[in-house]
Amino acid sequence: MQLELKQQPLTEIEAELLVTFLTPDLLETHPHKEVLSRAGFKAESDSICALHAHSLVVVGIDNFEADTIRSATATMIKAIKAYSYKSAKLFQYNQENTFALVEGILLGEYSFNDYKSDPKKSELKNIYLSNDNFNAEELDQKRLLEDYNSALVIAKATNFTRDLVNTIPNDMTPQALAVVARDLADENNLECTILDEHALEQENMNAMLAVGRASVHKPRLIHLTYKPHNPQFTLSLVGKGLTYDSGGMSLKPATSMVTMKMDKAGACAVLGMMKAVSELKLPIEVHGLIGAAENMVNGNAYKPDDVLTSKNGKTIEVRNTDAEGRLVLADVLTYTQEKIKSDYIFDFATLTGACMVALGQYTTGVMGHSHRLKHQFFQASVDSGELVASLPFNRHLKKLIKSEIADICNVASKPYGGAITAALFLESFIDENMKDKWLHFDIAGSAYSESSWDCNNYGATGAGVRLTIEWMRQQLNEPTN
Ligand code: BES
Ligand code: ZN
Ligand code: ZN
C-alpha cells in the first residue's frame, strides 16, 4: 500500500473511496444522516459504517484529538483493507493531526506475514491524504509537509522494529541481529562495531557471557553510532536483546515461554530509533548499544547459586537464571559508560512480568532518579500516543537485592515491586555522575500483544520508538537545552 500527500483539494483527488470522520455533532448536519442513522451509525468512537452506493466510509470519533484520530484511522484502515477498493482519500483534520493520520494508516495497516505461504492480499493500493482541511480552514502547508515526512519516517521505523521483534528466534539469533544492525549502518551511514564472544571475554563481560553460554548462538554486543555535524548533545540508547528467553535452568513454564521471542524488543526498538534519528537527521549524537544473547539450557548453562563477576568488577549472586536481562544490561551499561561520554543514557527492556502486573499491558514503566527527565517523557508520551507511567524507587526496595555472599543478588528477596527492584539492580551499575542522566524503560507489557489495541495489531508494537523520537524532537525545540 502506498500513502501519498496530495497538494490538491480533496474534490480533485481521484479515488474510489472517500473516508470521513464524524463526531455526533457533525453527523447531525451530514447529507447522508438519514441513511446513516438507518444503518445504526451514531458516530460512536471507533464505529465505522460503509455506504458503498456512495463510495463513502464514515468513522465515528468523540473529538479531534490526536489519540482519537490515530486509533480511529487504524480501525478504518483495517476495515477498508478488507473491501475491494483500490484507492481511498481523506482530509486533514487540523494542523495537529498529520502525525496521527499517517501513524494510524501505517501502523494500523501493518501485518506480519513472513511465515505465511499464502498471505491475504488487500486490493487497496493507494491512500491519498489531501492538504485540505475538512472544514476549509487554512493550514500551514510547510509545517504540514514537514510533519507528514517526519511521521512517515517514524511510523516506518516503528514497523521496522515490529518486523524484527516478530521474526522467530531461529531466524533472529544474536548473530542475525548483528547482521541487521550492520545492514542498517550501511544504508543509513552509521558507524557499527560488533563484539563477538571472544571480544566480550576481552571486555570482561562475564555476566552477559554467562547468560548466553548455554546457547549455540553466541552473544553479540552491537554498537551503532549516528554522528551528525554539530550535535547538541550525546545520547546513548541501550537495548535488551534476548533473542529467546527460555528462562534458562530456572526454566519458564511452557505457557510463559510462548512469545519470548519478544524478549529482544528493547534491542529492536533501539535499532528503530537509530533508523529514525538518522533519517530525520536530528542534530543529536546517538549511540545504540545492544546486548544480544539467547537464554537456553545445556550442560554448560549458568545456574542458580553461581556468582558472576560483571564487567565493572561487581559480583552478582544468581538466584534465578530467568532474571537474565538485568545481567546482560549490567554489562552493557558498564560498557556504555566506559566508552561513551553521554549526556543521557536510556535503556529499553522487556525486563519484568511485574511491570505488566503493576501497569497493565499497554503502559511502559519509566524508572530513574531524574524527575525532570521523567516529566519530559510524560510530555513526550502525550504527544506520541505511547503510554508511560513512573514507578518510584525507594530505599526499602533497594535493600531487597542485597546478597549474603556477593555484592548484589539478581532477584529480590520479596515477591512484590519486581519491576522496581529490577530497575534498582540496573541502577547499581550506573556511575554516581550518571545517576541523574539515566532512565530505564520496562516495555515488557507494551512491546507485544496477542490482540490488537489502539494502532497495534497482533504481535510486536514497536514500543519506545515513537516515544523516544518525540522526546528527542522536543529537546531540540527547547531553547534551554
Ligand atoms: N523476559 C522476562 C520478562 C517478561 C515477562 C517480559 C513476561 C515479557 C512478558 C524476564 O527475563 C523475566 O523472566 N523476568 C522474571 C524475573 C523474575 C525471575 C525475578 C519475571 O518477570 O518473572
Ligand atoms: Zn527471563
Ligand atoms: Zn527476559
Short mmCIF file of C-alpha atoms and ligand atoms in Angstrom, two decimals:
data_model
loop_
_atom_site.label_atom_id
_atom_site.label_comp_id
_atom_site.label_asym_id
_atom_site.label_seq_id
_atom_site.Cartn_x
_atom_site.Cartn_y
_atom_site.Cartn_z
CA MET A 1 0.00 0.00 0.00
CA GLN A 2 1.23 3.45 -0.96
CA LEU A 3 0.46 6.59 1.02
CA GLU A 4 0.69 9.98 -0.65
CA LEU A 5 0.10 13.56 0.48
CA LYS A 6 -1.56 15.32 -2.45
CA GLN A 7 -1.18 19.06 -2.90
CA GLN A 8 -4.75 19.21 -4.15
CA PRO A 9 -8.20 19.89 -2.76
CA LEU A 10 -9.94 16.66 -1.85
CA THR A 11 -12.59 17.02 -4.57
CA GLU A 12 -9.88 16.99 -7.24
CA ILE A 13 -8.20 13.83 -5.99
CA GLU A 14 -9.31 10.75 -7.87
CA ALA A 15 -10.01 7.83 -5.56
CA GLU A 16 -12.59 5.06 -5.39
CA LEU A 17 -13.47 5.70 -1.77
CA LEU A 18 -13.91 8.77 0.43
CA VAL A 19 -13.27 8.39 4.16
CA THR A 20 -14.79 10.91 6.57
CA PHE A 21 -14.53 11.19 10.34
CA LEU A 22 -17.69 12.27 12.10
CA THR A 23 -18.39 13.42 15.64
CA PRO A 24 -22.02 13.08 16.81
CA ASP A 25 -22.35 16.85 16.17
CA LEU A 26 -21.08 16.62 12.61
CA LEU A 27 -23.37 13.67 11.95
CA GLU A 28 -26.37 15.92 12.62
CA THR A 29 -25.65 18.03 9.55
CA HIS A 30 -24.28 15.26 7.34
CA PRO A 31 -26.00 14.93 3.92
CA HIS A 32 -26.38 11.16 4.45
CA LYS A 33 -27.63 11.47 8.01
CA GLU A 34 -30.87 9.60 7.28
CA VAL A 35 -29.34 6.53 5.75
CA LEU A 36 -26.51 6.51 8.30
CA SER A 37 -28.96 6.51 11.17
CA ARG A 38 -30.96 3.74 9.47
CA ALA A 39 -27.72 1.75 9.46
CA GLY A 40 -27.47 2.35 13.22
CA PHE A 41 -24.47 4.65 12.94
CA LYS A 42 -24.29 7.09 15.88
CA ALA A 43 -20.72 8.34 15.35
CA GLU A 44 -19.62 6.49 18.45
CA SER A 45 -15.89 6.31 18.96
CA ASP A 46 -14.23 3.80 16.59
CA SER A 47 -17.53 2.79 14.98
CA ILE A 48 -17.49 2.55 11.23
CA CYS A 49 -20.13 2.49 8.50
CA ALA A 50 -19.72 1.99 4.77
CA LEU A 51 -22.18 3.46 2.29
CA HIS A 52 -20.96 1.55 -0.74
CA ALA A 53 -23.56 3.11 -3.04
CA HIS A 54 -21.98 6.49 -2.26
CA SER A 55 -18.37 5.20 -2.18
CA LEU A 56 -18.21 6.59 1.33
CA VAL A 57 -16.90 5.29 4.62
CA VAL A 58 -17.68 7.22 7.80
CA VAL A 59 -15.78 6.73 11.03
CA GLY A 60 -17.11 7.81 14.42
CA ILE A 61 -14.92 9.92 16.72
CA ASP A 62 -15.56 11.65 20.07
CA ASN A 63 -13.29 14.57 19.35
CA PHE A 64 -10.44 15.69 17.07
CA GLU A 65 -7.62 14.92 19.49
CA ALA A 66 -4.60 13.14 18.05
CA ASP A 67 -5.12 9.97 20.10
CA THR A 68 -8.69 9.66 18.86
CA ILE A 69 -7.76 10.28 15.24
CA ARG A 70 -4.83 7.84 15.38
CA SER A 71 -6.89 4.99 16.72
CA ALA A 72 -9.92 5.74 14.51
CA THR A 73 -7.66 5.85 11.45
CA ALA A 74 -6.18 2.48 12.40
CA THR A 75 -9.67 0.99 12.82
CA MET A 76 -10.70 2.45 9.47
CA ILE A 77 -7.69 1.13 7.60
CA LYS A 78 -8.19 -2.39 8.96
CA ALA A 79 -11.80 -2.28 7.77
CA ILE A 80 -11.24 -0.86 4.30
CA LYS A 81 -8.34 -3.24 3.62
CA ALA A 82 -10.94 -5.98 3.55
CA TYR A 83 -13.05 -4.23 0.88
CA SER A 84 -12.11 -4.37 -2.76
CA TYR A 85 -11.50 -0.67 -3.37
CA LYS A 86 -8.15 0.10 -4.92
CA SER A 87 -7.83 3.65 -3.59
CA ALA A 88 -9.16 5.88 -0.82
CA LYS A 89 -8.78 9.54 0.10
CA LEU A 90 -9.16 11.56 3.26
CA PHE A 91 -8.91 15.12 4.58
CA GLN A 92 -6.67 16.62 7.21
CA TYR A 93 -8.46 17.17 10.49
CA ASN A 94 -6.49 20.21 11.67
CA GLN A 95 -2.84 21.15 11.86
CA GLU A 96 -2.02 18.82 14.76
CA ASN A 97 -3.43 15.66 13.21
CA THR A 98 -1.00 14.91 10.40
CA PHE A 99 1.10 12.66 12.66
CA ALA A 100 -1.97 10.82 13.90
CA LEU A 101 -3.30 10.22 10.38
CA VAL A 102 -0.02 8.94 8.97
CA GLU A 103 0.66 6.78 12.03
CA GLY A 104 -2.89 5.48 12.11
CA ILE A 105 -2.59 4.43 8.46
CA LEU A 106 0.90 2.93 8.50
CA LEU A 107 0.74 1.34 11.96
CA GLY A 108 -2.86 0.20 11.60
CA GLU A 109 -2.19 -1.34 8.21
CA TYR A 110 0.81 -3.33 9.45
CA SER A 111 0.68 -7.08 9.49
CA PHE A 112 3.47 -9.61 9.71
CA ASN A 113 3.24 -12.34 7.07
CA ASP A 114 6.80 -13.62 6.68
CA TYR A 115 5.83 -17.16 7.65
CA LYS A 116 2.55 -17.45 5.71
CA SER A 117 2.82 -19.22 2.38
CA ASP A 118 -0.30 -17.53 1.04
CA PRO A 119 -0.88 -14.29 2.92
CA LYS A 120 -4.16 -12.46 2.47
CA LYS A 121 -3.67 -9.71 -0.07
CA SER A 122 -5.55 -6.46 0.08
CA GLU A 123 -6.88 -4.77 -3.04
CA LEU A 124 -6.18 -1.39 -1.50
CA LYS A 125 -3.17 0.06 -3.28
CA ASN A 126 -3.32 3.83 -2.75
CA ILE A 127 -4.29 6.10 0.09
CA TYR A 128 -4.30 9.81 -0.56
CA LEU A 129 -4.18 12.46 2.09
CA SER A 130 -5.22 15.91 1.00
CA ASN A 131 -3.58 19.12 2.17
CA ASP A 132 -7.15 20.44 2.53
CA ASN A 133 -8.65 20.76 5.97
CA PHE A 134 -12.09 19.16 6.34
CA ASN A 135 -13.71 22.47 7.27
CA ALA A 136 -11.82 24.52 4.66
CA GLU A 137 -9.63 26.12 7.35
CA GLU A 138 -6.22 27.31 6.08
CA LEU A 139 -3.32 25.06 7.15
CA ASP A 140 0.37 25.96 7.37
CA GLN A 141 1.48 23.98 4.32
CA LYS A 142 5.19 23.99 5.17
CA ARG A 143 4.51 22.50 8.59
CA LEU A 144 2.05 20.04 7.10
CA LEU A 145 4.69 18.70 4.73
CA GLU A 146 7.36 18.54 7.45
CA ASP A 147 5.01 16.70 9.80
CA TYR A 148 3.95 14.34 7.06
CA ASN A 149 7.55 13.44 6.19
CA SER A 150 8.62 13.04 9.83
CA ALA A 151 5.57 10.93 10.68
CA LEU A 152 6.33 8.69 7.71
CA VAL A 153 9.91 8.12 8.87
CA ILE A 154 8.85 7.42 12.45
CA ALA A 155 5.99 5.08 11.51
CA LYS A 156 8.24 3.15 9.12
CA ALA A 157 10.93 2.86 11.80
CA THR A 158 8.26 1.54 14.19
CA ASN A 159 7.21 -1.07 11.64
CA PHE A 160 10.88 -1.95 11.08
CA THR A 161 11.15 -2.63 14.82
CA ARG A 162 7.93 -4.67 14.74
CA ASP A 163 9.27 -6.85 11.90
CA LEU A 164 12.45 -7.60 13.82
CA VAL A 165 10.62 -8.46 17.05
CA ASN A 166 8.11 -10.66 15.21
CA THR A 167 10.85 -12.64 13.49
CA ILE A 168 11.20 -16.08 15.07
CA PRO A 169 14.12 -16.92 17.37
CA ASN A 170 15.58 -19.45 14.97
CA ASP A 171 15.95 -16.72 12.35
CA MET A 172 16.73 -13.75 14.59
CA THR A 173 19.70 -15.04 16.56
CA PRO A 174 22.23 -12.68 18.17
CA GLN A 175 24.40 -13.02 15.04
CA ALA A 176 21.42 -12.32 12.78
CA LEU A 177 20.58 -9.23 14.81
CA ALA A 178 24.16 -8.07 14.34
CA VAL A 179 23.77 -8.52 10.57
CA VAL A 180 20.57 -6.45 10.65
CA ALA A 181 22.44 -3.73 12.56
CA ARG A 182 25.32 -3.79 10.09
CA ASP A 183 22.93 -3.54 7.13
CA LEU A 184 21.16 -0.61 8.78
CA ALA A 185 24.53 1.04 9.39
CA ASP A 186 25.48 0.61 5.72
CA GLU A 187 22.18 2.01 4.50
CA ASN A 188 21.98 4.94 6.91
CA ASN A 189 25.63 5.84 7.18
CA LEU A 190 26.11 4.81 10.80
CA GLU A 191 29.27 3.56 12.44
CA CYS A 192 28.98 -0.06 13.50
CA THR A 193 31.04 -2.17 15.90
CA ILE A 194 30.16 -5.76 16.71
CA LEU A 195 31.80 -7.65 19.57
CA ASP A 196 31.69 -11.43 19.29
CA GLU A 197 32.03 -13.82 22.24
CA HIS A 198 35.84 -13.58 22.18
CA ALA A 199 35.77 -9.79 22.21
CA LEU A 200 33.22 -9.92 25.03
CA GLU A 201 35.67 -12.06 27.02
CA GLN A 202 38.39 -9.48 26.42
CA GLU A 203 36.00 -6.86 27.78
CA ASN A 204 35.26 -8.97 30.89
CA MET A 205 31.55 -9.00 30.13
CA ASN A 206 31.09 -12.16 32.18
CA ALA A 207 27.51 -11.56 33.25
CA MET A 208 26.36 -11.24 29.65
CA LEU A 209 28.51 -14.20 28.58
CA ALA A 210 27.04 -16.38 31.34
CA VAL A 211 23.50 -15.69 30.13
CA GLY A 212 24.37 -16.73 26.58
CA ARG A 213 26.64 -19.61 27.44
CA ALA A 214 24.16 -22.47 27.02
CA SER A 215 23.09 -21.41 23.56
CA VAL A 216 24.64 -22.49 20.27
CA HIS A 217 24.02 -18.91 19.15
CA LYS A 218 26.71 -16.97 20.98
CA PRO A 219 26.16 -13.44 22.34
CA ARG A 220 26.97 -10.25 20.47
CA LEU A 221 27.37 -6.69 21.57
CA ILE A 222 26.21 -4.29 18.88
CA HIS A 223 27.26 -0.64 18.92
CA LEU A 224 25.84 1.73 16.29
CA THR A 225 26.69 5.42 16.20
CA TYR A 226 24.95 8.28 14.45
CA LYS A 227 27.21 11.35 14.39
CA PRO A 228 25.77 14.50 12.83
CA HIS A 229 27.99 17.57 12.26
CA ASN A 230 27.02 19.79 15.16
CA PRO A 231 25.30 17.64 17.75
CA GLN A 232 23.51 19.47 20.54
CA PHE A 233 24.04 16.61 22.98
CA THR A 234 25.03 12.94 23.15
CA LEU A 235 22.53 10.24 23.90
CA SER A 236 23.12 6.53 24.47
CA LEU A 237 20.30 4.07 23.93
CA VAL A 238 20.77 0.62 25.42
CA GLY A 239 18.58 -2.34 24.46
CA LYS A 240 17.94 -5.77 25.96
CA GLY A 241 18.32 -8.19 23.06
CA LEU A 242 17.35 -11.63 24.35
CA THR A 243 16.59 -13.31 21.04
CA TYR A 244 14.96 -16.01 23.15
CA ASP A 245 14.31 -16.30 26.86
CA SER A 246 13.55 -19.86 27.88
CA GLY A 247 14.32 -18.89 31.48
CA GLY A 248 17.48 -20.99 31.47
CA MET A 249 17.87 -23.50 34.33
CA SER A 250 15.07 -21.63 36.12
CA LEU A 251 13.02 -22.77 33.15
CA LYS A 252 9.83 -20.93 32.37
CA PRO A 253 6.55 -22.88 32.44
CA ALA A 254 5.50 -23.92 28.92
CA THR A 255 2.79 -21.29 28.54
CA SER A 256 5.01 -18.44 29.75
CA MET A 257 7.70 -19.37 27.27
CA VAL A 258 5.47 -18.76 24.26
CA THR A 259 6.01 -15.18 22.96
CA MET A 260 9.51 -14.98 24.47
CA LYS A 261 10.90 -14.19 21.00
CA MET A 262 9.80 -10.70 22.02
CA ASP A 263 12.48 -10.51 24.68
CA LYS A 264 14.60 -8.72 22.10
CA ALA A 265 12.08 -5.88 21.77
CA GLY A 266 14.30 -3.38 23.62
CA ALA A 267 17.15 -4.05 21.21
CA CYS A 268 14.85 -3.83 18.19
CA ALA A 269 13.39 -0.56 19.48
CA VAL A 270 16.92 0.84 19.72
CA LEU A 271 17.53 -0.20 16.11
CA GLY A 272 14.28 1.50 15.07
CA MET A 273 15.32 4.65 16.91
CA MET A 274 18.73 4.63 15.18
CA LYS A 275 16.96 4.32 11.85
CA ALA A 276 14.55 7.18 12.59
CA VAL A 277 17.08 9.56 14.10
CA SER A 278 19.44 9.19 11.16
CA GLU A 279 16.67 9.57 8.58
CA LEU A 280 15.27 12.63 10.36
CA LYS A 281 18.84 13.95 10.51
CA LEU A 282 18.36 15.20 14.07
CA PRO A 283 21.36 17.14 15.44
CA ILE A 284 21.99 14.69 18.29
CA GLU A 285 24.87 12.26 18.57
CA VAL A 286 23.15 8.96 19.25
CA HIS A 287 24.72 5.66 20.25
CA GLY A 288 22.72 2.46 20.11
CA LEU A 289 24.08 -0.37 22.24
CA ILE A 290 22.57 -3.81 22.22
CA GLY A 291 23.29 -6.83 24.35
CA ALA A 292 22.16 -9.76 22.21
CA ALA A 293 22.07 -13.24 23.72
CA GLU A 294 19.90 -16.33 23.95
CA ASN A 295 18.95 -17.71 27.37
CA MET A 296 18.93 -21.51 26.99
CA VAL A 297 19.75 -24.72 28.84
CA ASN A 298 22.55 -27.21 28.36
CA GLY A 299 25.25 -28.91 30.44
CA ASN A 300 27.26 -25.70 30.41
CA ALA A 301 24.40 -23.41 31.43
CA TYR A 302 24.82 -20.85 34.19
CA LYS A 303 22.86 -21.80 37.26
CA PRO A 304 21.13 -20.51 40.33
CA ASP A 305 23.87 -20.35 43.03
CA ASP A 306 26.54 -19.16 40.59
CA VAL A 307 28.34 -15.91 41.35
CA LEU A 308 29.29 -13.85 38.31
CA THR A 309 31.90 -11.11 38.17
CA SER A 310 30.44 -8.41 35.98
CA LYS A 311 32.38 -6.05 33.74
CA ASN A 312 32.71 -3.38 36.41
CA GLY A 313 34.01 -5.86 38.97
CA LYS A 314 30.82 -6.11 41.00
CA THR A 315 29.94 -9.71 41.92
CA ILE A 316 26.39 -10.95 41.33
CA GLU A 317 24.75 -13.86 43.08
CA VAL A 318 22.45 -15.65 40.64
CA ARG A 319 19.35 -16.96 42.33
CA ASN A 320 17.19 -17.14 39.23
CA THR A 321 18.51 -17.58 35.70
CA ASP A 322 15.25 -16.16 34.33
CA ALA A 323 16.24 -12.74 35.67
CA GLU A 324 18.79 -12.65 32.84
CA GLY A 325 18.01 -9.33 31.19
CA ARG A 326 19.43 -7.33 34.08
CA LEU A 327 22.67 -9.35 33.88
CA VAL A 328 23.09 -8.55 30.20
CA LEU A 329 22.17 -4.91 30.74
CA ALA A 330 24.53 -4.54 33.72
CA ASP A 331 27.48 -5.31 31.46
CA VAL A 332 26.20 -3.26 28.53
CA LEU A 333 25.52 -0.27 30.78
CA THR A 334 29.06 -0.54 32.15
CA TYR A 335 30.44 -0.77 28.61
CA THR A 336 28.40 2.27 27.59
CA GLN A 337 29.67 4.38 30.47
CA GLU A 338 33.26 3.29 29.89
CA LYS A 339 33.31 4.01 26.16
CA ILE A 340 30.95 6.94 25.65
CA LYS A 341 30.65 10.31 27.32
CA SER A 342 26.86 10.55 27.24
CA ASP A 343 24.60 13.36 28.38
CA TYR A 344 21.83 10.82 28.79
CA ILE A 345 21.57 7.03 28.92
CA PHE A 346 18.21 5.38 28.36
CA ASP A 347 17.72 1.63 28.42
CA PHE A 348 14.80 -0.28 26.95
CA ALA A 349 13.97 -3.79 28.08
CA THR A 350 11.20 -6.35 28.32
CA LEU A 351 12.53 -6.76 31.82
CA THR A 352 9.78 -7.93 34.17
CA GLY A 353 6.37 -9.56 34.19
CA ALA A 354 5.90 -7.48 37.35
CA CYS A 355 5.76 -4.31 35.27
CA MET A 356 2.71 -5.71 33.46
CA VAL A 357 1.12 -6.61 36.77
CA ALA A 358 1.71 -3.08 38.04
CA LEU A 359 0.69 -1.05 34.99
CA GLY A 360 -1.27 -3.31 32.70
CA GLN A 361 -0.28 -4.45 29.27
CA TYR A 362 -0.36 -1.15 27.46
CA THR A 363 1.86 1.07 29.55
CA THR A 364 5.63 1.34 29.61
CA GLY A 365 7.16 1.67 33.08
CA VAL A 366 9.66 4.52 33.42
CA MET A 367 12.17 4.45 36.25
CA GLY A 368 15.09 6.63 37.26
CA HIS A 369 16.17 9.36 39.62
CA SER A 370 15.60 12.43 37.47
CA HIS A 371 12.13 13.88 37.92
CA ARG A 372 12.96 16.39 35.20
CA LEU A 373 13.66 13.65 32.65
CA LYS A 374 10.61 11.64 33.67
CA HIS A 375 8.49 14.73 33.36
CA GLN A 376 9.83 15.32 29.84
CA PHE A 377 8.85 11.78 28.97
CA PHE A 378 5.32 12.30 30.30
CA GLN A 379 5.03 15.14 27.80
CA ALA A 380 6.53 13.01 25.03
CA SER A 381 4.05 10.29 25.96
CA VAL A 382 1.08 12.61 25.49
CA ASP A 383 2.39 13.84 22.15
CA SER A 384 3.48 10.49 20.76
CA GLY A 385 0.48 8.48 21.89
CA GLU A 386 2.62 5.88 23.70
CA LEU A 387 1.55 5.34 27.29
CA VAL A 388 4.06 5.64 30.12
CA ALA A 389 3.88 5.70 33.92
CA SER A 390 6.54 6.20 36.51
CA LEU A 391 7.32 3.55 39.12
CA PRO A 392 9.10 5.12 42.08
CA PHE A 393 12.33 3.95 43.72
CA ASN A 394 12.69 3.75 47.48
CA ARG A 395 15.47 2.66 49.81
CA HIS A 396 13.43 -0.16 51.33
CA LEU A 397 13.06 -1.93 48.00
CA LYS A 398 16.76 -1.37 47.33
CA LYS A 399 17.62 -3.48 50.41
CA LEU A 400 15.83 -6.47 48.88
CA ILE A 401 18.55 -7.07 46.30
CA LYS A 402 21.34 -7.37 48.87
CA SER A 403 23.23 -10.65 48.78
CA GLU A 404 24.73 -12.59 51.69
CA ILE A 405 27.55 -13.94 49.56
CA ALA A 406 28.16 -11.45 46.75
CA ASP A 407 27.87 -7.69 46.14
CA ILE A 408 24.32 -7.91 44.83
CA CYS A 409 21.69 -10.51 44.03
CA ASN A 410 19.93 -10.80 40.67
CA VAL A 411 16.49 -11.22 42.25
CA ALA A 412 14.80 -9.56 45.19
CA SER A 413 14.15 -11.41 48.45
CA LYS A 414 10.47 -10.46 48.41
CA PRO A 415 8.00 -11.00 45.57
CA TYR A 416 6.48 -7.50 45.38
CA GLY A 417 7.68 -4.48 43.41
CA GLY A 418 9.58 -6.65 40.95
CA ALA A 419 9.74 -4.02 38.20
CA ILE A 420 11.32 -1.56 40.63
CA THR A 421 13.77 -3.99 42.20
CA ALA A 422 14.89 -4.98 38.68
CA ALA A 423 15.45 -1.30 37.86
CA LEU A 424 17.30 -0.81 41.15
CA PHE A 425 19.58 -3.67 40.17
CA LEU A 426 20.41 -1.76 36.95
CA GLU A 427 20.76 1.45 38.95
CA SER A 428 23.57 -0.09 40.96
CA PHE A 429 25.56 -0.31 37.70
CA ILE A 430 25.11 3.39 36.93
CA ASP A 431 28.06 5.59 37.92
CA GLU A 432 27.44 8.28 40.52
CA ASN A 433 27.81 11.13 37.99
CA MET A 434 25.30 9.49 35.63
CA LYS A 435 22.56 8.69 38.15
CA ASP A 436 20.51 11.73 37.17
CA LYS A 437 21.04 11.20 33.46
CA TRP A 438 19.76 7.66 33.22
CA LEU A 439 16.27 6.31 32.68
CA HIS A 440 15.07 2.75 32.42
CA PHE A 441 12.03 1.80 30.32
CA ASP A 442 10.36 -1.51 31.07
CA ILE A 443 8.45 -2.41 27.92
CA ALA A 444 7.51 -5.97 28.96
CA GLY A 445 3.81 -5.25 28.50
CA SER A 446 3.78 -2.56 25.86
CA ALA A 447 6.12 -4.23 23.36
CA TYR A 448 3.96 -7.18 22.37
CA SER A 449 0.34 -8.21 22.36
CA GLU A 450 -1.63 -11.16 21.08
CA SER A 451 -4.66 -8.98 20.48
CA SER A 452 -4.94 -5.65 18.69
CA TRP A 453 -5.30 -2.36 20.57
CA ASP A 454 -5.03 1.28 19.53
CA CYS A 455 -2.94 1.33 16.35
CA ASN A 456 -1.34 -2.02 17.17
CA ASN A 457 -2.19 -5.39 15.68
CA TYR A 458 -1.27 -8.90 16.76
CA GLY A 459 2.39 -9.13 17.73
CA ALA A 460 5.05 -6.50 18.25
CA THR A 461 4.06 -2.87 18.73
CA GLY A 462 7.41 -1.11 18.31
CA ALA A 463 7.06 0.37 21.81
CA GLY A 464 9.65 3.00 22.65
CA VAL A 465 10.36 4.23 19.14
CA ARG A 466 7.67 6.91 18.78
CA LEU A 467 8.06 7.95 22.41
CA THR A 468 11.81 8.43 22.35
CA ILE A 469 11.94 10.12 18.97
CA GLU A 470 9.24 12.52 20.18
CA TRP A 471 11.34 13.24 23.29
CA MET A 472 14.35 13.98 21.08
CA ARG A 473 12.34 16.32 18.87
CA GLN A 474 11.03 18.13 21.92
CA GLN A 475 14.53 18.63 23.34
CA LEU A 476 15.58 20.26 20.10
CA ASN A 477 12.63 22.64 20.29
CA GLU A 478 13.55 23.60 23.88
CA PRO A 479 15.81 26.68 23.83
CA THR A 480 17.19 25.77 27.29
CA ASN A 481 18.86 22.60 26.14
N1 BES B 1 11.78 -11.50 29.76
C1 BES B 1 11.26 -11.70 31.05
C2 BES B 1 10.20 -10.66 31.43
C3 BES B 1 8.89 -10.73 30.70
C4 BES B 1 7.85 -11.48 31.19
C5 BES B 1 8.72 -9.99 29.55
C6 BES B 1 6.66 -11.51 30.50
C7 BES B 1 7.52 -10.02 28.89
C8 BES B 1 6.49 -10.77 29.36
C9 BES B 1 12.37 -11.63 32.09
O1 BES B 1 13.61 -12.06 31.68
C10 BES B 1 11.95 -12.48 33.23
O2 BES B 1 11.80 -13.64 33.03
N2 BES B 1 11.75 -11.88 34.39
C11 BES B 1 11.31 -12.57 35.53
C12 BES B 1 12.06 -12.02 36.71
C13 BES B 1 11.94 -12.84 37.95
C14 BES B 1 12.64 -14.17 37.76
C15 BES B 1 12.55 -12.09 39.10
C16 BES B 1 9.80 -12.36 35.68
O3 BES B 1 9.32 -11.28 35.35
O4 BES B 1 9.14 -13.28 36.13
ZN ZN B 2 13.87 -14.15 31.90
ZN ZN B 3 13.99 -11.90 29.63
#
